[in-house]
Amino acid sequence: MKISLTVNGRKIQEDIQESMLLIDFLRSHGYTSVKRGCETSNCGLCTVLMDDHPILSCSMLAARADGHSIVTLEGAGKEAEAFAEFMAKEGAEQCGFCSPGLIMNVIAMKKELKNPTKEEIKQYLSGNLCRCSGYMSQMRAIEKYLQEESV
Amino acid sequence: MLKIQKYVRAESLEEAYQELIKNRNNQIIGGMLWLKMEDRVIPSAIDLSKCQLDSIEENENEFKIGAMCTFYQLETHEALNQMCQGMIAKSVRDIVGVQFKNMATIGGSIYSRFGFSDILTALLCLDCDVVCYKKGQIALKEYIHEPYEKDILTHVIIHKRKMKAAFECVRRSSTDFSVLNAAGALIDHQLRICVGARPHKAEMIEIEEQCDLQDILKQVHEAMPCESNMRASKEYREHLRDVLVEKVVNELKGEKA
Ligand SMILES: Cc1cc2nc3c(=O)[nH]c(=O)nc-3n(C[C@H](O)[C@H](O)[C@H](O)COP(=O)(O)OP(=O)(O)OC[C@H]3O[C@@H](n4cnc5c(N)ncnc54)[C@H](O)[C@@H]3O)c2cc1C
Ligand code: FES
Ligand code: FES
């Protein structure tokens, strides 16, 4: 079937297999920041934004993204860079495999929540798993990033 | 692995329904989160995202929730949660994460009537109906006992009532399935108590407000037995059931636990 969507501002039209998942579509177009970390919709590594809302690209048919706008880490530009700097300063990245998904969800959170409490941050990011860290360094990076950006 | 042979984005419910009944294995796809974990071939996967079922409409008497509304829409809807003191939001809050909740649909969840379902336990306590394309409107408390028929769940209707409501659950880790969940509502001096993930699907009983805790628990024991499965033993669940029901009742009657 034919689909037409926007990825990181670029229009793509393609004939795809009906079963194709959005994650595989994106990776086949070179957006390899989008990772698969589980088979059960649980880890959040595959997070991308669809019309500004964070979703799991591993669990959505590419067909459903037809007519929508997708943003991956490759298209997140300055915002992603700014946050990545805070992550680096806090030593939050170990293997780094979970980072693209986390960064995309932090960007979504920042758009949606005004001055979130620590509890609200944890709630919003509860679907982003990391098997290396204990989340403490990420939490520090996120809090500092939000503080800095709000002044 | 899930294999989809044909993808149909229906322009109308009639088109979706006609496609659904063409083959026994054809399926409506909601958030597809559950379907994706199944190992099956779907000859025709029917997407309802063009059928205008993705909003929560409010009028004087009810909230009319389209089947394609997501958990996150439910969680963040102010008026709906104001009516039930945030009980609906609480019931979906810990389901995996925001990305997941942006996809999981109320239609797929209520149609499936899973034993472990948190949202089913919560909604059963409210004055709630289900609307299906062919079957029409039916009370949720009856719908849970209906067989799984080929039909399209189009809306869930929550009637506006003055109420107190509460939801409690226990998970082994914060975003895992509930080992047990319980919900309650106090509407018109009637207590509605519901326990799910026993692991059987939720049931609801109605009790006079004056009943004391011992009476309530006695009725809960009779109507809502527990069993063992990989997640927890029968004994553990029975213990949780009594503790969670007590918590819920205390919240409804305004007493401190
Ligand atoms: C990893 C994981 C963890 C979960 N954890 C929890 C949890 O902690 N608590 C909880 O309550 N739930 C949990 N769930 C269940 C989840 O919340 C949803 O209830 C479930 O995914 C079904 O919703 P869906 O929109 O994904 O439906 P789908 O997977 O799209 O569909 C499920 C079934 O419903 C049918 N269907 C879908 N929409 C309609 C419709 N409108 N009319 C008729 N039939 C329809 C489909 O054909 C299919 O048979 C979990 C699921 C997963 C995969
Ligand atoms: S790959 Fe794990 S949630 Fe998508
Ligand atoms: S840093 Fe390795 S998974 Fe998060």
Short mmCIF file of C-alpha atoms and ligand atoms in Angstrom, two decimals:
data_model
loop_
_atom_site.label_atom_id
_atom_site.label_comp_id
_atom_site.label_asym_id
_atom_site.label_seq_id
_atom_site.Cartn_x
_atom_site.Cartn_y
_atom_site.Cartn_z
CA MET A 1 0.00 0.00 0.00
CA LYS A 2 1.02 3.62 -0.57
CA ILE A 3 1.65 5.93 2.33
CA SER A 4 2.71 9.54 2.50
CA LEU A 5 4.06 11.13 5.65
CA THR A 6 6.48 13.71 6.91
CA VAL A 7 9.60 12.62 8.75
CA ASN A 8 11.70 15.35 10.34
CA GLY A 9 10.16 17.84 7.96
CA ARG A 10 10.85 15.77 4.86
CA LYS A 11 7.95 14.39 2.85
CA ILE A 12 8.21 10.68 2.09
CA GLN A 13 5.94 8.66 -0.18
CA GLU A 14 6.38 4.96 -0.42
CA ASP A 15 4.80 1.65 -1.23
CA ILE A 16 5.01 -0.48 1.90
CA GLN A 17 4.08 -3.93 3.17
CA GLU A 18 0.85 -3.81 5.19
CA SER A 19 2.50 -5.37 8.24
CA MET A 20 5.39 -2.94 8.34
CA LEU A 21 5.93 -1.28 11.69
CA LEU A 22 6.79 2.39 11.91
CA ILE A 23 10.15 1.63 13.56
CA ASP A 24 11.26 -0.47 10.60
CA PHE A 25 10.04 2.12 8.14
CA LEU A 26 12.03 4.83 9.92
CA ARG A 27 15.19 2.72 10.20
CA SER A 28 14.97 1.80 6.52
CA HIS A 29 15.08 5.51 5.76
CA GLY A 30 18.24 5.95 7.77
CA TYR A 31 16.74 7.16 11.02
CA THR A 32 18.69 4.61 13.01
CA SER A 33 18.54 6.52 16.31
CA VAL A 34 15.21 4.72 16.67
CA LYS A 35 16.02 1.50 18.52
CA ARG A 36 14.21 -1.66 19.42
CA GLY A 37 14.85 -2.83 22.97
CA CYS A 38 11.97 -5.21 23.59
CA GLU A 39 9.16 -7.14 21.94
CA THR A 40 6.48 -6.17 24.45
CA SER A 41 5.92 -2.41 24.08
CA ASN A 42 7.58 -1.86 27.41
CA CYS A 43 11.00 -0.20 27.08
CA GLY A 44 10.42 3.12 25.32
CA LEU A 45 13.62 2.92 23.26
CA CYS A 46 11.63 3.32 20.06
CA THR A 47 9.93 6.56 21.14
CA VAL A 48 9.26 9.11 18.39
CA LEU A 49 6.88 12.04 18.23
CA MET A 50 3.80 11.78 16.06
CA ASP A 51 2.11 15.16 15.67
CA ASP A 52 4.07 16.21 18.80
CA HIS A 53 2.87 13.30 20.96
CA PRO A 54 5.32 10.62 22.09
CA ILE A 55 4.44 7.14 20.81
CA LEU A 56 6.10 3.72 20.53
CA SER A 57 7.15 3.29 16.90
CA CYS A 58 7.64 -0.47 17.51
CA SER A 59 3.93 -0.91 18.12
CA MET A 60 2.39 1.21 15.42
CA LEU A 61 1.84 0.23 11.83
CA ALA A 62 3.62 2.50 9.39
CA ALA A 63 0.26 2.59 7.61
CA ARG A 64 -1.27 4.43 10.53
CA ALA A 65 1.33 7.18 10.28
CA ASP A 66 0.02 7.97 6.80
CA GLY A 67 -0.77 11.68 6.66
CA HIS A 68 0.99 12.41 9.95
CA SER A 69 4.20 14.10 10.95
CA ILE A 70 6.96 12.15 12.70
CA VAL A 71 9.99 13.52 14.50
CA THR A 72 12.92 11.33 15.49
CA LEU A 73 16.08 12.26 17.36
CA GLU A 74 17.72 13.12 14.02
CA GLY A 75 15.14 15.85 13.57
CA ALA A 76 15.04 17.12 17.13
CA GLY A 77 17.95 19.50 16.52
CA LYS A 78 18.97 22.07 19.11
CA GLU A 79 16.63 20.85 21.81
CA ALA A 80 18.14 17.40 21.73
CA GLU A 81 21.64 18.83 21.69
CA ALA A 82 20.96 21.03 24.68
CA PHE A 83 19.60 18.17 26.73
CA ALA A 84 22.33 15.77 25.64
CA GLU A 85 24.86 18.20 27.08
CA PHE A 86 23.23 18.00 30.50
CA MET A 87 23.20 14.22 30.23
CA ALA A 88 26.90 14.19 29.44
CA LYS A 89 27.73 16.52 32.33
CA GLU A 90 25.96 14.23 34.76
CA GLY A 91 27.56 11.13 33.31
CA ALA A 92 24.07 9.83 32.64
CA GLU A 93 24.97 7.77 29.61
CA GLN A 94 26.48 4.36 30.19
CA CYS A 95 25.95 2.30 27.05
CA GLY A 96 23.67 5.02 25.70
CA PHE A 97 21.29 2.63 23.98
CA CYS A 98 18.27 4.05 25.79
CA SER A 99 19.15 7.71 25.20
CA PRO A 100 17.37 8.47 21.92
CA GLY A 101 14.04 7.27 23.31
CA LEU A 102 14.56 9.10 26.58
CA ILE A 103 15.54 12.33 24.87
CA MET A 104 12.44 12.27 22.67
CA ASN A 105 10.20 11.74 25.67
CA VAL A 106 11.92 14.49 27.67
CA ILE A 107 11.33 16.86 24.76
CA ALA A 108 7.65 15.88 24.72
CA MET A 109 7.41 16.30 28.48
CA LYS A 110 8.96 19.74 28.38
CA LYS A 111 6.36 20.86 25.85
CA GLU A 112 3.51 19.44 27.83
CA LEU A 113 4.19 19.95 31.53
CA LYS A 114 4.82 23.34 33.12
CA ASN A 115 7.25 23.17 36.04
CA PRO A 116 6.70 19.47 36.76
CA THR A 117 7.51 18.10 40.21
CA LYS A 118 9.97 15.25 40.60
CA GLU A 119 7.03 12.88 40.97
CA GLU A 120 5.44 14.17 37.75
CA ILE A 121 8.71 13.78 35.89
CA LYS A 122 9.07 10.19 37.07
CA GLN A 123 5.50 9.48 36.07
CA TYR A 124 5.95 10.91 32.59
CA LEU A 125 9.16 9.00 31.99
CA SER A 126 8.15 5.72 33.62
CA GLY A 127 7.94 4.08 30.18
CA ASN A 128 11.63 4.71 29.42
CA LEU A 129 13.71 1.86 30.76
CA CYS A 130 17.47 1.86 31.23
CA ARG A 131 19.30 -1.29 32.19
CA CYS A 132 22.67 0.35 32.96
CA SER A 133 22.07 3.33 35.19
CA GLY A 134 19.87 3.63 38.25
CA TYR A 135 18.08 6.64 36.72
CA MET A 136 19.65 8.99 39.30
CA SER A 137 22.02 10.67 36.88
CA GLN A 138 19.31 11.05 34.25
CA MET A 139 17.03 12.59 36.85
CA ARG A 140 19.70 15.11 37.80
CA ALA A 141 20.27 15.97 34.14
CA ILE A 142 16.55 16.40 33.52
CA GLU A 143 16.00 18.62 36.54
CA LYS A 144 18.93 20.86 35.66
CA TYR A 145 17.87 21.01 32.02
CA LEU A 146 14.32 22.05 32.91
CA GLN A 147 15.58 24.64 35.39
CA GLU A 148 18.04 26.14 32.95
CA GLU A 149 15.52 26.25 30.13
CA SER A 150 12.83 27.91 32.21
CA VAL A 151 14.95 30.95 33.11
CA MET B 1 4.55 -12.58 15.25
CA LEU B 2 1.58 -10.61 14.02
CA LYS B 3 1.10 -10.69 10.29
CA ILE B 4 -1.35 -8.40 8.56
CA GLN B 5 -2.33 -9.28 5.03
CA LYS B 6 -4.52 -6.33 4.28
CA TYR B 7 -4.90 -2.98 5.98
CA VAL B 8 -8.21 -1.21 5.65
CA ARG B 9 -8.73 2.29 6.89
CA ALA B 10 -12.48 2.41 7.00
CA GLU B 11 -14.20 5.65 6.07
CA SER B 12 -17.37 4.71 7.93
CA LEU B 13 -18.54 2.27 10.60
CA GLU B 14 -20.66 0.45 8.06
CA GLU B 15 -17.62 -0.14 5.87
CA ALA B 16 -15.64 -1.29 8.90
CA TYR B 17 -18.40 -3.65 9.98
CA GLN B 18 -18.86 -5.18 6.53
CA GLU B 19 -15.12 -5.82 6.36
CA LEU B 20 -15.08 -7.25 9.89
CA ILE B 21 -17.71 -9.90 9.19
CA LYS B 22 -16.17 -11.03 5.89
CA ASN B 23 -13.76 -13.35 7.65
CA ARG B 24 -13.71 -14.84 11.12
CA ASN B 25 -10.10 -13.75 11.62
CA ASN B 26 -10.53 -10.15 10.54
CA GLN B 27 -9.86 -7.74 13.38
CA ILE B 28 -10.48 -4.16 14.35
CA ILE B 29 -7.20 -2.57 15.40
CA GLY B 30 -7.33 -0.17 18.30
CA GLY B 31 -3.93 0.70 19.74
CA MET B 32 -2.70 -2.69 18.43
CA LEU B 33 -0.63 -3.12 21.58
CA TRP B 34 -2.30 -6.33 22.60
CA LEU B 35 -2.71 -7.68 19.08
CA LYS B 36 0.96 -7.10 18.38
CA MET B 37 1.97 -9.58 21.05
CA GLU B 38 -0.10 -12.33 19.48
CA ASP B 39 1.21 -14.86 17.04
CA ARG B 40 -1.42 -14.80 14.32
CA VAL B 41 -2.33 -13.85 10.80
CA ILE B 42 -4.97 -11.17 10.31
CA PRO B 43 -6.42 -11.31 6.79
CA SER B 44 -7.86 -7.83 7.16
CA ALA B 45 -6.90 -5.34 9.86
CA ILE B 46 -9.49 -2.62 10.13
CA ASP B 47 -8.38 0.78 11.32
CA LEU B 48 -11.06 3.06 12.75
CA SER B 49 -8.90 6.16 12.89
CA LYS B 50 -10.95 7.87 10.17
CA CYS B 51 -14.29 7.16 11.90
CA GLN B 52 -14.25 10.16 14.26
CA LEU B 53 -14.11 8.07 17.40
CA ASP B 54 -11.20 9.86 19.00
CA SER B 55 -12.79 12.47 21.21
CA ILE B 56 -14.52 12.79 24.56
CA GLU B 57 -17.77 14.68 24.20
CA GLU B 58 -19.46 16.14 27.22
CA ASN B 59 -23.05 17.25 27.62
CA GLU B 60 -25.31 17.91 30.59
CA ASN B 61 -25.88 14.27 31.35
CA GLU B 62 -22.92 12.27 30.19
CA PHE B 63 -19.39 11.89 28.87
CA LYS B 64 -19.39 10.14 25.52
CA ILE B 65 -16.00 8.61 24.91
CA GLY B 66 -15.09 7.45 21.41
CA ALA B 67 -13.59 3.96 21.16
CA MET B 68 -10.31 5.28 19.72
CA CYS B 69 -9.71 7.60 22.67
CA THR B 70 -6.45 6.78 24.37
CA PHE B 71 -5.71 6.15 28.02
CA TYR B 72 -3.79 9.39 28.10
CA GLN B 73 -6.86 11.30 26.94
CA LEU B 74 -8.79 9.73 29.80
CA GLU B 75 -6.04 10.48 32.28
CA THR B 76 -5.79 14.14 31.34
CA HIS B 77 -9.48 14.98 30.87
CA GLU B 78 -10.26 17.49 33.60
CA ALA B 79 -14.05 17.42 33.84
CA LEU B 80 -14.21 13.65 33.72
CA ASN B 81 -11.70 13.29 36.50
CA GLN B 82 -13.24 16.04 38.53
CA MET B 83 -16.48 14.06 38.67
CA CYS B 84 -14.75 11.00 40.12
CA GLN B 85 -11.96 12.69 42.13
CA GLY B 86 -9.32 11.54 39.67
CA MET B 87 -10.23 7.89 40.03
CA ILE B 88 -10.14 7.21 36.28
CA ALA B 89 -6.76 8.92 35.96
CA LYS B 90 -5.45 6.88 38.85
CA SER B 91 -6.58 3.63 37.28
CA VAL B 92 -4.56 4.16 34.09
CA ARG B 93 -1.68 6.15 35.55
CA ASP B 94 0.74 3.27 35.98
CA ILE B 95 0.06 1.44 32.73
CA VAL B 96 3.53 1.19 31.15
CA GLY B 97 4.22 4.86 30.26
CA VAL B 98 2.99 7.96 28.46
CA GLN B 99 3.94 6.67 24.99
CA PHE B 100 1.96 3.49 25.60
CA LYS B 101 -0.99 5.42 27.00
CA ASN B 102 -0.97 7.62 23.89
CA MET B 103 -1.76 4.48 21.91
CA ALA B 104 -3.82 2.06 24.05
CA THR B 105 -7.49 2.65 23.31
CA ILE B 106 -10.52 2.44 25.55
CA GLY B 107 -12.32 0.51 22.78
CA GLY B 108 -9.68 -2.21 22.56
CA SER B 109 -9.49 -2.45 26.33
CA ILE B 110 -13.19 -2.64 27.11
CA TYR B 111 -13.91 -4.93 24.16
CA SER B 112 -11.21 -7.30 25.40
CA ARG B 113 -12.50 -7.38 28.99
CA PHE B 114 -9.17 -8.64 30.26
CA GLY B 115 -9.07 -10.11 33.76
CA PHE B 116 -6.13 -7.89 34.67
CA SER B 117 -7.69 -4.71 33.32
CA ASP B 118 -7.43 -1.65 35.56
CA ILE B 119 -9.70 0.57 33.52
CA LEU B 120 -12.46 -2.06 33.47
CA THR B 121 -12.39 -2.29 37.28
CA ALA B 122 -12.61 1.50 37.53
CA LEU B 123 -15.41 1.98 35.00
CA LEU B 124 -17.55 -0.85 36.37
CA CYS B 125 -18.10 1.15 39.56
CA LEU B 126 -19.45 4.11 37.65
CA ASP B 127 -22.78 4.43 35.90
CA CYS B 128 -21.44 3.34 32.56
CA ASP B 129 -22.72 1.99 29.23
CA VAL B 130 -21.06 0.52 26.17
CA VAL B 131 -22.30 1.30 22.66
CA CYS B 132 -21.73 -1.26 19.92
CA TYR B 133 -22.49 -0.74 16.25
CA LYS B 134 -24.88 -3.67 15.90
CA LYS B 135 -25.82 -4.52 19.45
CA GLY B 136 -26.57 -0.94 20.46
CA GLN B 137 -26.28 0.45 23.98
CA ILE B 138 -25.87 -1.87 26.94
CA ALA B 139 -24.82 -1.39 30.58
CA LEU B 140 -21.15 -2.18 31.14
CA LYS B 141 -22.02 -4.47 34.03
CA GLU B 142 -23.99 -6.61 31.58
CA TYR B 143 -21.52 -6.27 28.74
CA ILE B 144 -18.78 -7.94 30.79
CA HIS B 145 -20.79 -11.18 30.72
CA GLU B 146 -21.54 -11.09 27.00
CA PRO B 147 -19.71 -13.40 24.59
CA TYR B 148 -17.04 -11.91 22.30
CA GLU B 149 -19.14 -11.14 19.25
CA LYS B 150 -18.06 -9.68 15.93
CA ASP B 151 -19.12 -6.12 16.51
CA ILE B 152 -17.55 -2.70 16.79
CA LEU B 153 -17.45 -1.01 20.13
CA THR B 154 -18.01 2.62 19.17
CA HIS B 155 -18.40 4.47 22.47
CA VAL B 156 -18.25 4.20 26.21
CA ILE B 157 -20.75 6.43 27.95
CA ILE B 158 -20.26 7.57 31.51
CA HIS B 159 -23.41 9.07 33.01
CA LYS B 160 -22.85 12.07 35.18
CA ARG B 161 -23.64 11.31 38.81
CA LYS B 162 -22.71 12.94 42.05
CA MET B 163 -20.27 10.53 43.59
CA LYS B 164 -17.27 9.71 45.63
CA ALA B 165 -14.91 7.28 43.95
CA ALA B 166 -11.63 5.53 44.70
CA PHE B 167 -9.18 3.16 43.01
CA GLU B 168 -6.35 1.07 44.48
CA CYS B 169 -4.01 -1.49 43.01
CA VAL B 170 -0.87 -3.43 43.86
CA ARG B 171 1.89 -4.02 41.27
CA ARG B 172 5.10 -5.91 41.81
CA SER B 173 7.02 -3.18 40.06
CA SER B 174 5.64 0.24 39.34
CA THR B 175 4.49 -0.28 35.75
CA ASP B 176 3.82 -4.02 35.76
CA PHE B 177 0.31 -5.51 35.55
CA SER B 178 -1.78 -5.27 38.70
CA VAL B 179 -1.58 -8.30 40.97
CA LEU B 180 -4.95 -7.15 42.22
CA ASN B 181 -7.02 -4.02 41.78
CA ALA B 182 -10.08 -2.61 43.52
CA ALA B 183 -12.35 0.32 42.89
CA GLY B 184 -15.40 1.76 44.57
CA ALA B 185 -17.97 4.45 44.16
CA LEU B 186 -20.59 5.89 46.46
CA ILE B 187 -23.57 6.96 44.39
CA ASP B 188 -27.00 7.74 45.86
CA HIS B 189 -26.16 6.07 49.18
CA GLN B 190 -25.25 2.89 47.36
CA LEU B 191 -21.73 1.52 47.57
CA ARG B 192 -20.43 -0.06 44.40
CA ILE B 193 -17.39 -2.24 44.97
CA CYS B 194 -15.35 -3.87 42.27
CA VAL B 195 -12.31 -6.15 42.44
CA GLY B 196 -10.31 -7.20 39.38
CA ALA B 197 -7.16 -9.11 38.42
CA ARG B 198 -8.22 -11.84 40.86
CA PRO B 199 -7.02 -12.93 38.19
CA HIS B 200 -10.58 -13.25 36.89
CA LYS B 201 -12.16 -10.25 35.34
CA ALA B 202 -13.68 -7.61 37.53
CA GLU B 203 -17.14 -7.98 39.01
CA MET B 204 -19.18 -5.32 40.71
CA ILE B 205 -21.48 -5.61 43.71
CA GLU B 206 -23.84 -3.03 45.12
CA ILE B 207 -24.18 -2.65 48.87
CA GLU B 208 -26.16 -0.34 51.15
CA GLU B 209 -24.07 2.55 52.40
CA GLN B 210 -24.76 1.75 56.07
CA CYS B 211 -23.17 -1.71 55.88
CA ASP B 212 -20.06 -1.99 58.04
CA LEU B 213 -16.73 -3.25 56.79
CA GLN B 214 -17.26 -6.80 57.99
CA ASP B 215 -20.53 -7.07 56.08
CA ILE B 216 -18.96 -5.57 53.00
CA LEU B 217 -16.03 -7.98 53.11
CA LYS B 218 -18.38 -10.92 53.55
CA GLN B 219 -20.21 -10.00 50.39
CA VAL B 220 -16.95 -9.35 48.56
CA HIS B 221 -15.68 -12.82 49.53
CA GLU B 222 -18.79 -14.46 48.14
CA ALA B 223 -18.99 -12.54 44.90
CA MET B 224 -15.31 -12.14 44.11
CA PRO B 225 -13.16 -15.17 44.83
CA CYS B 226 -9.43 -15.19 44.06
CA GLU B 227 -7.25 -17.74 42.28
CA SER B 228 -3.54 -18.36 41.78
CA ASN B 229 -1.56 -17.73 38.61
CA MET B 230 2.04 -16.94 37.69
CA ARG B 231 1.74 -13.47 39.17
CA ALA B 232 0.47 -14.33 42.65
CA SER B 233 -1.07 -17.04 44.82
CA LYS B 234 -4.69 -17.28 45.81
CA GLU B 235 -3.84 -16.61 49.47
CA TYR B 236 -1.81 -13.50 48.68
CA ARG B 237 -4.58 -12.15 46.49
CA GLU B 238 -7.22 -12.81 49.17
CA HIS B 239 -5.16 -10.82 51.62
CA LEU B 240 -4.69 -7.96 49.16
CA ARG B 241 -8.35 -8.00 48.27
CA ASP B 242 -9.42 -7.35 51.84
CA VAL B 243 -6.81 -4.67 52.40
CA LEU B 244 -7.59 -2.84 49.15
CA VAL B 245 -11.36 -3.04 49.65
CA GLU B 246 -10.93 -1.62 53.16
CA LYS B 247 -8.82 1.23 51.78
CA VAL B 248 -11.38 1.98 49.09
CA VAL B 249 -14.28 1.92 51.55
CA ASN B 250 -12.43 4.23 53.93
CA GLU B 251 -11.75 6.65 51.12
CA LEU B 252 -15.40 6.62 50.12
CA LYS B 253 -16.68 7.10 53.64
CA GLY B 254 -14.08 9.75 54.27
CA GLU B 255 -12.28 7.90 57.05
CA LYS B 256 -8.54 7.68 57.32
CA ALA B 257 -7.04 4.28 56.52
C1 LIG C 1 2.96 -4.74 27.66
C2 LIG C 1 1.54 -4.48 28.05
C3 LIG C 1 1.25 -4.09 29.36
C4 LIG C 1 -0.06 -3.83 29.76
N1 LIG C 1 -0.31 -3.45 31.06
C5 LIG C 1 -1.59 -3.20 31.44
C6 LIG C 1 -1.90 -2.81 32.78
O1 LIG C 1 -1.04 -2.71 33.66
N2 LIG C 1 -3.20 -2.56 33.09
C7 LIG C 1 -4.20 -2.66 32.16
O2 LIG C 1 -5.35 -2.40 32.50
N3 LIG C 1 -3.93 -3.03 30.89
C8 LIG C 1 -2.65 -3.32 30.51
N4 LIG C 1 -2.41 -3.71 29.22
C9 LIG C 1 -3.54 -3.79 28.27
C10 LIG C 1 -3.64 -2.49 27.51
O3 LIG C 1 -3.85 -1.44 28.42
C11 LIG C 1 -4.82 -2.46 26.54
O4 LIG C 1 -5.97 -2.78 27.23
C12 LIG C 1 -4.65 -3.44 25.43
O5 LIG C 1 -3.44 -3.19 24.78
C13 LIG C 1 -5.80 -3.36 24.45
O6 LIG C 1 -5.93 -2.08 23.89
P1 LIG C 1 -5.49 -1.77 22.40
O7 LIG C 1 -6.06 -0.45 22.06
O8 LIG C 1 -4.04 -1.95 22.26
O9 LIG C 1 -6.28 -2.90 21.61
P2 LIG C 1 -5.83 -3.82 20.36
O10 LIG C 1 -4.62 -4.60 20.68
O11 LIG C 1 -5.81 -2.99 19.14
O12 LIG C 1 -7.09 -4.78 20.29
C14 LIG C 1 -7.37 -5.75 21.27
C15 LIG C 1 -8.60 -6.55 20.83
O13 LIG C 1 -9.75 -5.70 20.81
C16 LIG C 1 -10.32 -5.64 19.51
N5 LIG C 1 -10.77 -4.26 19.33
C17 LIG C 1 -10.00 -3.14 19.39
N6 LIG C 1 -10.78 -2.04 19.26
C18 LIG C 1 -12.05 -2.49 19.07
C19 LIG C 1 -13.30 -1.83 18.89
N7 LIG C 1 -13.42 -0.48 18.88
N8 LIG C 1 -14.41 -2.60 18.74
C20 LIG C 1 -14.31 -3.96 18.77
N9 LIG C 1 -13.15 -4.62 18.97
C21 LIG C 1 -12.04 -3.90 19.12
C22 LIG C 1 -9.23 -6.08 18.58
O14 LIG C 1 -9.76 -6.62 17.39
C23 LIG C 1 -8.49 -7.09 19.42
O15 LIG C 1 -9.15 -8.33 19.35
C24 LIG C 1 -1.11 -3.98 28.81
C25 LIG C 1 -0.82 -4.38 27.50
C26 LIG C 1 0.47 -4.62 27.11
C27 LIG C 1 0.74 -5.03 25.68
S1 FES C 2 11.03 -1.37 21.38
FE1 FES C 2 10.52 -1.56 23.46
S2 FES C 2 8.80 -0.29 23.59
FE2 FES C 2 9.26 -0.17 21.50
S1 FES C 3 22.61 3.64 29.44
FE1 FES C 3 22.55 1.57 28.85
S2 FES C 3 20.41 1.19 28.72
FE2 FES C 3 20.45 3.15 29.53
#
